[in-house]
Amino acid sequence: MTTAVVLITTYDPSWLSIFDQVTRDELAAGHRVIALDATALLTAPVDSYDRAVLRGLRIEHPGHDLPERMRELGAEYRHIDVADTDTSLLGDDLESELDIAVQSALITFYRTDRPDLSRRRIARVADGLRREGRAIYRLIGRLHAEEPDLAIGYVANGRFPNQKLATLAYRNAGLITKHLEKGEGPKRAYVQDYAPQDRLGSQGSVDSVLARLADAEVEQIADSWLAKRAPAHDSRNEFSALWSDQIPSRIGVWRTEGEKIVGFFTSSQDEFQFLGPEWHLHDWADQFQAFDAMLTRFEADGYRAFLRVHPNLATKEHGCFSREREGIRRLAELHPELVVIWHDDDANTYELLGACDAVVVWDSTVGLEASARGIPVWATATTRYGLIADVREVLSADSLAVAGTAPWPVDPRGSKRFIAYLVERDEDITTAPADWMSWNAGSPPLGVRLAAVTVSGAIPSRVEAVRSLVDVYRHRGRQANLRAIRRR
């Protein structure tokens, strides 16, 4: 009998629903399932609600009944204890892969492009991440040796150390690897043979995923997705609720006067630093060097320009925030006519797109959305959609000299196909995250809200989690904070 292993590395309710679903699917296919709970090995919190806070309030944490639920489904539940693992060094190649994954995790946990390993607390977390990666690699290898029918391995995402080393262990054992991620919509899950950050695998799957759909259906799916990104009470864009329907008056005047307008949109550069060589094809030092070169060309061609700073700049660690802010200010000094729209400005990004004759991004999803609207887009770094969408990737000064800044009649079909792919590649899940909560998910008690703050983003300590929340408020102005508070 074919055996599948579902590696459980978090008790987040959305993830528990996904683990539950793939377990059901494998059992329905007549396969044996081992639910391998490795959460005891992990360095960062595995909960999305602080278990200690909930316990003080006598509230059960999500996943407290996971063993019983898995056994009721018909799966074999196994909980792995730290004492049962081997964390000694792996071979050089595996250790190199592990180091990359550790750095990627630290960038996410500490919200900075430069995690400072000279700080004991960060170095301690890095060591823990290495140990968990080694332990899980050997754990999978041992399981494969003990279970000759083991043929399928499920793993969340694939970027962090425990995920990356599980993926490598599955592949080295010859298992079919299934990557999991939260889907594009509620009660949807990503389940694919390639990781969600696999740029080539994703774009290479567009045609097969959309093969059964007519062009009109593809366009309808894409248009619906685009509509749900715009400001609304149920928007799937987490930032849009803080926007108005306005744009800066100066840009409005440009539009009224018939000026050519180019919009520049910044990205979180740190998120792509450790995703592998396929994401690092550009020669620019950073997005500000790229934008400087592009601005010089566009201004020479008679364009008016604005820079929209990504709203998630507010979430960065203070040192990272300060460096990004300084980069923006230096860019503005080099281009005095540039209108800078800061991260906490309530200007509506989609209204801004409507004013644009051209758009320049680093690797932002805004580029995909602009191209789907028929706006010419220049991307200065490799994007997840650049092989499908009708955009121009300008990855160096030399390629800028060739590409130029002349607009072209954009074919939006490629962008819309990629958007439809993002939606259609996901699968339905039958259990909602709320099914794992012992409180009303629509109106959680104050204590539950507090429990969510102290483990924010799986950050490895309560102090860091609270600091991350404080940084958001210190990095935004008073009016933006008031809008955020009213939204809550």
PDB file of N, CA and C in Angstrom, residues 192-255:
ATOM      1  N   GLN A 192       1.165  21.608  -4.845  1.00  0.00           N
ATOM      2  CA  GLN A 192       1.863  21.426  -6.115  1.00  0.00           C
ATOM      3  C   GLN A 192       3.163  20.649  -5.917  1.00  0.00           C
ATOM      4  N   ASP A 193       3.696  20.140  -7.040  1.00  0.00           N
ATOM      5  CA  ASP A 193       4.960  19.416  -7.006  1.00  0.00           C
ATOM      6  C   ASP A 193       6.152  20.350  -6.894  1.00  0.00           C
ATOM      7  N   TYR A 194       5.953  21.640  -7.003  1.00  0.00           N
ATOM      8  CA  TYR A 194       7.030  22.621  -6.922  1.00  0.00           C
ATOM      9  C   TYR A 194       6.671  23.654  -5.854  1.00  0.00           C
ATOM     10  N   ALA A 195       7.695  24.271  -5.292  1.00  0.00           N
ATOM     11  CA  ALA A 195       7.470  25.253  -4.233  1.00  0.00           C
ATOM     12  C   ALA A 195       6.824  26.510  -4.795  1.00  0.00           C
ATOM     13  N   PRO A 196       6.052  27.232  -3.988  1.00  0.00           N
ATOM     14  CA  PRO A 196       5.368  28.434  -4.490  1.00  0.00           C
ATOM     15  C   PRO A 196       6.332  29.507  -4.976  1.00  0.00           C
ATOM     16  N   GLN A 197       7.568  29.516  -4.469  1.00  0.00           N
ATOM     17  CA  GLN A 197       8.548  30.498  -4.917  1.00  0.00           C
ATOM     18  C   GLN A 197       9.390  30.008  -6.093  1.00  0.00           C
ATOM     19  N   ASP A 198       9.006  28.876  -6.675  1.00  0.00           N
ATOM     20  CA  ASP A 198       9.694  28.351  -7.853  1.00  0.00           C
ATOM     21  C   ASP A 198       9.225  29.145  -9.075  1.00  0.00           C
ATOM     22  N   ARG A 199      10.003  30.118  -9.476  1.00  0.00           N
ATOM     23  CA  ARG A 199       9.617  31.035 -10.552  1.00  0.00           C
ATOM     24  C   ARG A 199       9.407  30.310 -11.877  1.00  0.00           C
ATOM     25  N   LEU A 200      10.329  29.415 -12.211  1.00  0.00           N
ATOM     26  CA  LEU A 200      10.248  28.709 -13.491  1.00  0.00           C
ATOM     27  C   LEU A 200       9.159  27.647 -13.461  1.00  0.00           C
ATOM     28  N   GLY A 201       9.062  26.914 -12.337  1.00  0.00           N
ATOM     29  CA  GLY A 201       8.035  25.886 -12.227  1.00  0.00           C
ATOM     30  C   GLY A 201       6.636  26.465 -12.308  1.00  0.00           C
ATOM     31  N   SER A 202       6.433  27.610 -11.661  1.00  0.00           N
ATOM     32  CA  SER A 202       5.118  28.250 -11.669  1.00  0.00           C
ATOM     33  C   SER A 202       4.719  28.659 -13.079  1.00  0.00           C
ATOM     34  N   GLN A 203       5.608  29.394 -13.745  1.00  0.00           N
ATOM     35  CA  GLN A 203       5.251  29.891 -15.074  1.00  0.00           C
ATOM     36  C   GLN A 203       5.169  28.768 -16.101  1.00  0.00           C
ATOM     37  N   GLY A 204       5.962  27.698 -15.860  1.00  0.00           N
ATOM     38  CA  GLY A 204       5.907  26.558 -16.764  1.00  0.00           C
ATOM     39  C   GLY A 204       4.632  25.750 -16.647  1.00  0.00           C
ATOM     40  N   SER A 205       3.862  25.983 -15.568  1.00  0.00           N
ATOM     41  CA  SER A 205       2.629  25.221 -15.338  1.00  0.00           C
ATOM     42  C   SER A 205       1.369  25.961 -15.767  1.00  0.00           C
ATOM     43  N   VAL A 206       1.519  27.189 -16.223  1.00  0.00           N
ATOM     44  CA  VAL A 206       0.347  28.003 -16.545  1.00  0.00           C
ATOM     45  C   VAL A 206      -0.533  27.320 -17.585  1.00  0.00           C
ATOM     46  N   ASP A 207       0.041  26.873 -18.666  1.00  0.00           N
ATOM     47  CA  ASP A 207      -0.766  26.302 -19.751  1.00  0.00           C
ATOM     48  C   ASP A 207      -1.493  25.035 -19.316  1.00  0.00           C
ATOM     49  N   SER A 208      -0.813  24.174 -18.550  1.00  0.00           N
ATOM     50  CA  SER A 208      -1.461  22.926 -18.136  1.00  0.00           C
ATOM     51  C   SER A 208      -2.581  23.183 -17.141  1.00  0.00           C
ATOM     52  N   VAL A 209      -2.401  24.134 -16.244  1.00  0.00           N
ATOM     53  CA  VAL A 209      -3.440  24.455 -15.253  1.00  0.00           C
ATOM     54  C   VAL A 209      -4.671  25.059 -15.925  1.00  0.00           C
ATOM     55  N   LEU A 210      -4.454  25.857 -16.965  1.00  0.00           N
ATOM     56  CA  LEU A 210      -5.566  26.549 -17.624  1.00  0.00           C
ATOM     57  C   LEU A 210      -6.086  25.824 -18.859  1.00  0.00           C
ATOM     58  N   ALA A 211      -5.574  24.624 -19.117  1.00  0.00           N
ATOM     59  CA  ALA A 211      -5.891  23.928 -20.377  1.00  0.00           C
ATOM     60  C   ALA A 211      -7.386  23.736 -20.600  1.00  0.00           C
ATOM     61  N   ARG A 212      -8.153  23.529 -19.549  1.00  0.00           N
ATOM     62  CA  ARG A 212      -9.584  23.218 -19.715  1.00  0.00           C
ATOM     63  C   ARG A 212     -10.444  24.478 -19.833  1.00  0.00           C
ATOM     64  N   LEU A 213      -9.838  25.645 -19.686  1.00  0.00           N
ATOM     65  CA  LEU A 213     -10.611  26.889 -19.656  1.00  0.00           C
ATOM     66  C   LEU A 213     -10.569  27.614 -20.992  1.00  0.00           C
ATOM     67  N   ALA A 214     -11.699  28.169 -21.393  1.00  0.00           N
ATOM     68  CA  ALA A 214     -11.758  29.020 -22.582  1.00  0.00           C
ATOM     69  C   ALA A 214     -11.161  30.386 -22.251  1.00  0.00           C
ATOM     70  N   ASP A 215     -10.761  31.118 -23.274  1.00  0.00           N
ATOM     71  CA  ASP A 215     -10.155  32.426 -23.060  1.00  0.00           C
ATOM     72  C   ASP A 215     -11.078  33.356 -22.277  1.00  0.00           C
ATOM     73  N   ALA A 216     -12.368  33.285 -22.557  1.00  0.00           N
ATOM     74  CA  ALA A 216     -13.324  34.157 -21.860  1.00  0.00           C
ATOM     75  C   ALA A 216     -13.373  33.821 -20.369  1.00  0.00           C
ATOM     76  N   GLU A 217     -13.261  32.548 -20.025  1.00  0.00           N
ATOM     77  CA  GLU A 217     -13.264  32.142 -18.617  1.00  0.00           C
ATOM     78  C   GLU A 217     -12.001  32.625 -17.911  1.00  0.00           C
ATOM     79  N   VAL A 218     -10.867  32.519 -18.593  1.00  0.00           N
ATOM     80  CA  VAL A 218      -9.600  33.003 -18.034  1.00  0.00           C
ATOM     81  C   VAL A 218      -9.697  34.487 -17.727  1.00  0.00           C
ATOM     82  N   GLU A 219     -10.234  35.246 -18.667  1.00  0.00           N
ATOM     83  CA  GLU A 219     -10.352  36.693 -18.473  1.00  0.00           C
ATOM     84  C   GLU A 219     -11.303  37.021 -17.325  1.00  0.00           C
ATOM     85  N   GLN A 220     -12.377  36.277 -17.211  1.00  0.00           N
ATOM     86  CA  GLN A 220     -13.335  36.527 -16.123  1.00  0.00           C
ATOM     87  C   GLN A 220     -12.703  36.251 -14.764  1.00  0.00           C
ATOM     88  N   ILE A 221     -11.945  35.161 -14.650  1.00  0.00           N
ATOM     89  CA  ILE A 221     -11.272  34.825 -13.394  1.00  0.00           C
ATOM     90  C   ILE A 221     -10.277  35.917 -13.024  1.00  0.00           C
ATOM     91  N   ALA A 222      -9.497  36.361 -14.024  1.00  0.00           N
ATOM     92  CA  ALA A 222      -8.496  37.399 -13.771  1.00  0.00           C
ATOM     93  C   ALA A 222      -9.142  38.712 -13.371  1.00  0.00           C
ATOM     94  N   ASP A 223     -10.199  39.090 -14.054  1.00  0.00           N
ATOM     95  CA  ASP A 223     -10.872  40.353 -13.742  1.00  0.00           C
ATOM     96  C   ASP A 223     -11.472  40.315 -12.336  1.00  0.00           C
ATOM     97  N   SER A 224     -11.995  39.165 -11.940  1.00  0.00           N
ATOM     98  CA  SER A 224     -12.546  39.028 -10.591  1.00  0.00           C
ATOM     99  C   SER A 224     -11.443  39.169  -9.544  1.00  0.00           C
ATOM    100  N   TRP A 225     -10.293  38.559  -9.794  1.00  0.00           N
ATOM    101  CA  TRP A 225      -9.144  38.656  -8.884  1.00  0.00           C
ATOM    102  C   TRP A 225      -8.686  40.099  -8.768  1.00  0.00           C
ATOM    103  N   LEU A 226      -8.595  40.776  -9.893  1.00  0.00           N
ATOM    104  CA  LEU A 226      -8.165  42.173  -9.890  1.00  0.00           C
ATOM    105  C   LEU A 226      -9.146  43.046  -9.109  1.00  0.00           C
ATOM    106  N   ALA A 227     -10.425  42.789  -9.277  1.00  0.00           N
ATOM    107  CA  ALA A 227     -11.442  43.580  -8.565  1.00  0.00           C
ATOM    108  C   ALA A 227     -11.332  43.406  -7.062  1.00  0.00           C
ATOM    109  N   LYS A 228     -10.958  42.206  -6.629  1.00  0.00           N
ATOM    110  CA  LYS A 228     -10.861  41.930  -5.192  1.00  0.00           C
ATOM    111  C   LYS A 228      -9.586  42.482  -4.570  1.00  0.00           C
ATOM    112  N   ARG A 229      -8.670  42.973  -5.393  1.00  0.00           N
ATOM    113  CA  ARG A 229      -7.469  43.626  -4.872  1.00  0.00           C
ATOM    114  C   ARG A 229      -7.723  45.092  -4.553  1.00  0.00           C
ATOM    115  N   ALA A 230      -8.736  45.664  -5.166  1.00  0.00           N
ATOM    116  CA  ALA A 230      -9.024  47.083  -4.993  1.00  0.00           C
ATOM    117  C   ALA A 230      -9.651  47.344  -3.627  1.00  0.00           C
ATOM    118  N   PRO A 231      -9.605  48.589  -3.141  1.00  0.00           N
ATOM    119  CA  PRO A 231     -10.181  48.900  -1.832  1.00  0.00           C
ATOM    120  C   PRO A 231     -11.655  48.527  -1.732  1.00  0.00           C
ATOM    121  N   ALA A 232     -11.991  47.764  -0.703  1.00  0.00           N
ATOM    122  CA  ALA A 232     -13.364  47.353  -0.400  1.00  0.00           C
ATOM    123  C   ALA A 232     -13.336  46.685   0.963  1.00  0.00           C
ATOM    124  N   HIS A 233     -14.500  46.481   1.552  1.00  0.00           N
ATOM    125  CA  HIS A 233     -14.534  45.889   2.890  1.00  0.00           C
ATOM    126  C   HIS A 233     -14.024  44.455   2.898  1.00  0.00           C
ATOM    127  N   ASP A 234     -14.102  43.778   1.747  1.00  0.00           N
ATOM    128  CA  ASP A 234     -13.654  42.395   1.666  1.00  0.00           C
ATOM    129  C   ASP A 234     -12.434  42.243   0.754  1.00  0.00           C
ATOM    130  N   SER A 235     -11.676  43.330   0.584  1.00  0.00           N
ATOM    131  CA  SER A 235     -10.514  43.288  -0.295  1.00  0.00           C
ATOM    132  C   SER A 235      -9.498  42.263   0.178  1.00  0.00           C
ATOM    133  N   ARG A 236      -8.852  41.583  -0.776  1.00  0.00           N
ATOM    134  CA  ARG A 236      -7.790  40.637  -0.441  1.00  0.00           C
ATOM    135  C   ARG A 236      -6.418  41.292  -0.451  1.00  0.00           C
ATOM    136  N   ASN A 237      -6.394  42.591  -0.633  1.00  0.00           N
ATOM    137  CA  ASN A 237      -5.162  43.355  -0.514  1.00  0.00           C
ATOM    138  C   ASN A 237      -5.142  43.924   0.897  1.00  0.00           C
ATOM    139  N   GLU A 238      -4.204  43.469   1.723  1.00  0.00           N
ATOM    140  CA  GLU A 238      -4.224  43.819   3.145  1.00  0.00           C
ATOM    141  C   GLU A 238      -4.009  45.302   3.407  1.00  0.00           C
ATOM    142  N   PHE A 239      -3.490  46.038   2.430  1.00  0.00           N
ATOM    143  CA  PHE A 239      -3.204  47.450   2.636  1.00  0.00           C
ATOM    144  C   PHE A 239      -4.319  48.367   2.153  1.00  0.00           C
ATOM    145  N   SER A 240      -5.185  47.875   1.282  1.00  0.00           N
ATOM    146  CA  SER A 240      -6.120  48.763   0.598  1.00  0.00           C
ATOM    147  C   SER A 240      -7.152  49.386   1.529  1.00  0.00           C
ATOM    148  N   ALA A 241      -7.423  48.746   2.657  1.00  0.00           N
ATOM    149  CA  ALA A 241      -8.416  49.308   3.575  1.00  0.00           C
ATOM    150  C   ALA A 241      -7.964  50.642   4.169  1.00  0.00           C
ATOM    151  N   LEU A 242      -6.671  50.938   4.098  1.00  0.00           N
ATOM    152  CA  LEU A 242      -6.153  52.187   4.656  1.00  0.00           C
ATOM    153  C   LEU A 242      -6.070  53.290   3.608  1.00  0.00           C
ATOM    154  N   TRP A 243      -6.532  52.995   2.384  1.00  0.00           N
ATOM    155  CA  TRP A 243      -6.435  53.979   1.303  1.00  0.00           C
ATOM    156  C   TRP A 243      -7.753  54.713   1.108  1.00  0.00           C
ATOM    157  N   SER A 244      -7.647  55.927   0.612  1.00  0.00           N
ATOM    158  CA  SER A 244      -8.828  56.694   0.191  1.00  0.00           C
ATOM    159  C   SER A 244      -8.993  56.484  -1.320  1.00  0.00           C
ATOM    160  N   ASP A 245      -9.864  57.284  -1.931  1.00  0.00           N
ATOM    161  CA  ASP A 245     -10.019  57.208  -3.383  1.00  0.00           C
ATOM    162  C   ASP A 245      -9.300  58.367  -4.060  1.00  0.00           C
ATOM    163  N   GLN A 246      -8.323  58.955  -3.353  1.00  0.00           N
ATOM    164  CA  GLN A 246      -7.643  60.145  -3.833  1.00  0.00           C
ATOM    165  C   GLN A 246      -6.239  59.828  -4.352  1.00  0.00           C
ATOM    166  N   ILE A 247      -5.722  60.757  -5.163  1.00  0.00           N
ATOM    167  CA  ILE A 247      -4.316  60.746  -5.543  1.00  0.00           C
ATOM    168  C   ILE A 247      -3.762  62.136  -5.263  1.00  0.00           C
ATOM    169  N   PRO A 248      -2.448  62.284  -5.105  1.00  0.00           N
ATOM    170  CA  PRO A 248      -1.898  63.621  -4.834  1.00  0.00           C
ATOM    171  C   PRO A 248      -2.313  64.634  -5.889  1.00  0.00           C
ATOM    172  N   SER A 249      -2.601  65.839  -5.449  1.00  0.00           N
ATOM    173  CA  SER A 249      -3.134  66.868  -6.349  1.00  0.00           C
ATOM    174  C   SER A 249      -2.190  67.155  -7.511  1.00  0.00           C
ATOM    175  N   ARG A 250      -0.901  67.085  -7.273  1.00  0.00           N
ATOM    176  CA  ARG A 250       0.058  67.388  -8.334  1.00  0.00           C
ATOM    177  C   ARG A 250      -0.068  66.390  -9.488  1.00  0.00           C
ATOM    178  N   ILE A 251      -0.315  65.121  -9.141  1.00  0.00           N
ATOM    179  CA  ILE A 251      -0.489  64.105 -10.181  1.00  0.00           C
ATOM    180  C   ILE A 251      -1.805  64.327 -10.910  1.00  0.00           C
ATOM    181  N   GLY A 252      -2.814  64.755 -10.164  1.00  0.00           N
ATOM    182  CA  GLY A 252      -4.086  65.078 -10.794  1.00  0.00           C
ATOM    183  C   GLY A 252      -3.947  66.206 -11.803  1.00  0.00           C
ATOM    184  N   VAL A 253      -3.133  67.201 -11.466  1.00  0.00           N
ATOM    185  CA  VAL A 253      -2.887  68.324 -12.383  1.00  0.00           C
ATOM    186  C   VAL A 253      -2.164  67.822 -13.628  1.00  0.00           C
ATOM    187  N   TRP A 254      -1.149  66.954 -13.436  1.00  0.00           N
ATOM    188  CA  TRP A 254      -0.434  66.379 -14.592  1.00  0.00           C
ATOM    189  C   TRP A 254      -1.417  65.704 -15.547  1.00  0.00           C
ATOM    190  N   ARG A 255      -2.308  64.918 -14.958  1.00  0.00           N
ATOM    191  CA  ARG A 255      -3.253  64.174 -15.781  1.00  0.00           C
ATOM    192  C   ARG A 255      -4.179  65.138 -16.536  1.00  0.00           C
TER     193      ARG A 255
END
